[in-house]
Amino acid sequence: MGEHRVTKAIKLPERKKFLKNLIRDIEALDQMIQEGLIEKDVQRIGAEQEFALINRHNKPSKNGPLILSKLADAHFTSELAMYNLELNLDPLELKAGAFPLMEKQLRKYLRKAEQVAATFGDEVVLTGILPSIDLRSGQMDYMTPNPRYQALDEIIKQLRGQDFELNISGVDELILAHTNILFEACNTSFQCHLQVTAEEFVDQYNWAQLISGPVLAVCTNSPLLFGRELWSETRIPLFQQSIDIRSKGYHLKEKEQRVSFGNHWARDTTEIYKENIARFPLILTHKSTADSLQDLQKGKIPDLQALKLHNGTIWRWNRPCFGTGGGIPHLRIENRYLPSGPTVIDEMANFVLWVGLMKAMPESYQKSWHRRSFEDTKGNFYRAATSGIYSNMAWENRMVPAQKLLLDELIPMAEKGLLSVGISSEEANGYLGIIRKRVKTGQTGSSWMIKSYRAIKKHMSRDEAMVTLTEAIQTRRKSELPISEWKAASYSELKSIPIQYDWIGNIMTTDLITVQEDDLVALVKKIMLWKNIHHIPVENKAGKLTGLITRSTLEKLGETENELEIAKNIMVSDLVTVGPETDIKYAMLLMVNKKISCLPVVDGDQLIGLVTDTDAQGIWDKLYAKNNV
């Protein structure tokens, strides 16, 4: 998440000073490019590994800050939520042996993180979206106590002026309002960096955009959020929506979100930076007094702190980055769309595929972007995010299945690109062979997860299935086999894992059937008969829970009630309700004391779930069996 010593961009004097520095930074960057100061004699690769932390119940842990402190290693840094950390790998020169060396480094530091996490009873998980994440993890007490994150949350809320909204549709649908940016923390990625020269930046950046769709298609690993089957790479819409500062009234005015693929090809090396400044308001500032142009005049290489901070608050899926190493400035392209996991070897294979393709750009593409359709490229990216390995790609004026395109054209192209920079055929094929098998089997992280989740969910509740799937991911990751060789998870192998039953949100039914206040009682009776349910909530036209009808209520009416009687006249309106974070044992005792067989779960005045005496008895038996009572 970049620089941590920041302030909110709301004080006018500081804002004016920061804007002045921002303008000077972009002018200094232009000058460095014109004077040939950008490094060109060496090319490096780098990566950032984001990972999740889970407790012994496979739920998000709050120990991230404590683990980070005990790690005491500059390679690790905090993330937005306490259940995430980030590992920054050392950059390496792109040459023979670079990828095995990076893999070795990645494994070394992950083992260190795992060892420290174990002292807190936690584990490290590599997955794009942790399956066991629940709504509770989106509350502010899960946010890492860091001024940058708090400032980011507050200023984005001020700019938006209303609650954030998630509206993602796939096999299932997720519609959710939330009050902070913490749902962005559900995402964990494996961010890859490739250094490029200033002269080749435009072509390389546009090529990176063009290959994004097919590369993403074979790398997806995030199909689930809160137990809903959504996109093959749900991180894409989740990230875009979870920090979208546009209110509803601005969706037509500002065409581009702060998280975006972009809307056109790059035409100039610094154009994207300038567009970021022109299009997007400041979110954060810092108190740096550095004048980049003055530094250049003195023979110093400026750090461009203001430009880097502002660029870090615009999350393009392919992002331009400026940096310095040993006092020498460089440019690089950051690939932000690759998900974390499911294994180290899968991540490294994804990285190798991307770098190989980046180095294999055909000469015919150079300086010819005006003749190519950006809309096709953008469409490919979102088709891949939606449908993954089974998507179709618009490629060279034809539609091609992603699997065919990868096997016939792109993987061989990537191999040639790797060979061109000195990577041995053995090294290239070792990693690309993993991609080939994944493409041939059609088994990506997302397709494996969906297959396993559907099998497990037949035997348990949604929350139990989410936790069980997380356990299955952990078990298979430790086998060191790539995802293409994983067997689908089954209920029989995982039925004895430790599941925590501590809040009512774990067990409530969310697939609800409700009726309106003015619905006929005759209809209510039929619905309860058809669906074999004993309780049915009643809502008014605004969607507010106003009552409950039970089968016992209908039985008391007998068969003589007026056929034109409406639900409002017979419903129980004096309801006992609880919130989703209510302790399960408290809720069960409440049902016993109040002698009620159904407990509505509400958020404000909106019904979000239902717990019946049958649900409670089942959980009571499980708690008793685990000696947790």
XYZ file of C-alpha atoms in Angstrom, residues 59-60 132-139 142 226 463 466-467 500-508 578-587 601 608 611 619 623:
39
model
C -11.274 -17.979 9.927
C -9.514 -14.627 9.325
C -13.950 -18.443 4.849
C -14.175 -14.640 4.938
C -17.523 -13.523 6.331
C -19.311 -10.218 6.831
C -17.812 -9.848 10.290
C -14.362 -9.535 8.694
C -15.537 -6.333 7.020
C -15.988 -4.504 10.307
C -10.398 -5.850 11.556
C -19.270 -14.875 1.249
C -20.577 -21.163 6.381
C -16.640 -22.105 3.270
C -14.506 -23.083 6.270
C -16.138 -22.466 15.176
C -19.771 -21.825 16.069
C -19.676 -18.530 17.897
C -21.986 -16.025 16.199
C -25.429 -16.327 14.713
C -24.184 -15.315 11.280
C -22.458 -18.728 11.102
C -25.716 -20.656 11.072
C -28.522 -18.380 9.908
C -30.992 -10.379 17.006
C -28.120 -9.008 14.949
C -25.774 -11.210 12.886
C -22.921 -10.920 15.420
C -25.001 -12.177 18.332
C -23.356 -14.993 20.289
C -24.872 -18.340 19.296
C -25.278 -19.630 22.834
C -27.006 -16.415 23.871
C -29.358 -16.697 20.900
C -31.687 -11.894 12.221
C -30.930 -10.704 6.588
C -32.601 -19.187 12.676
C -25.663 -26.505 16.390
C -21.223 -27.833 20.268
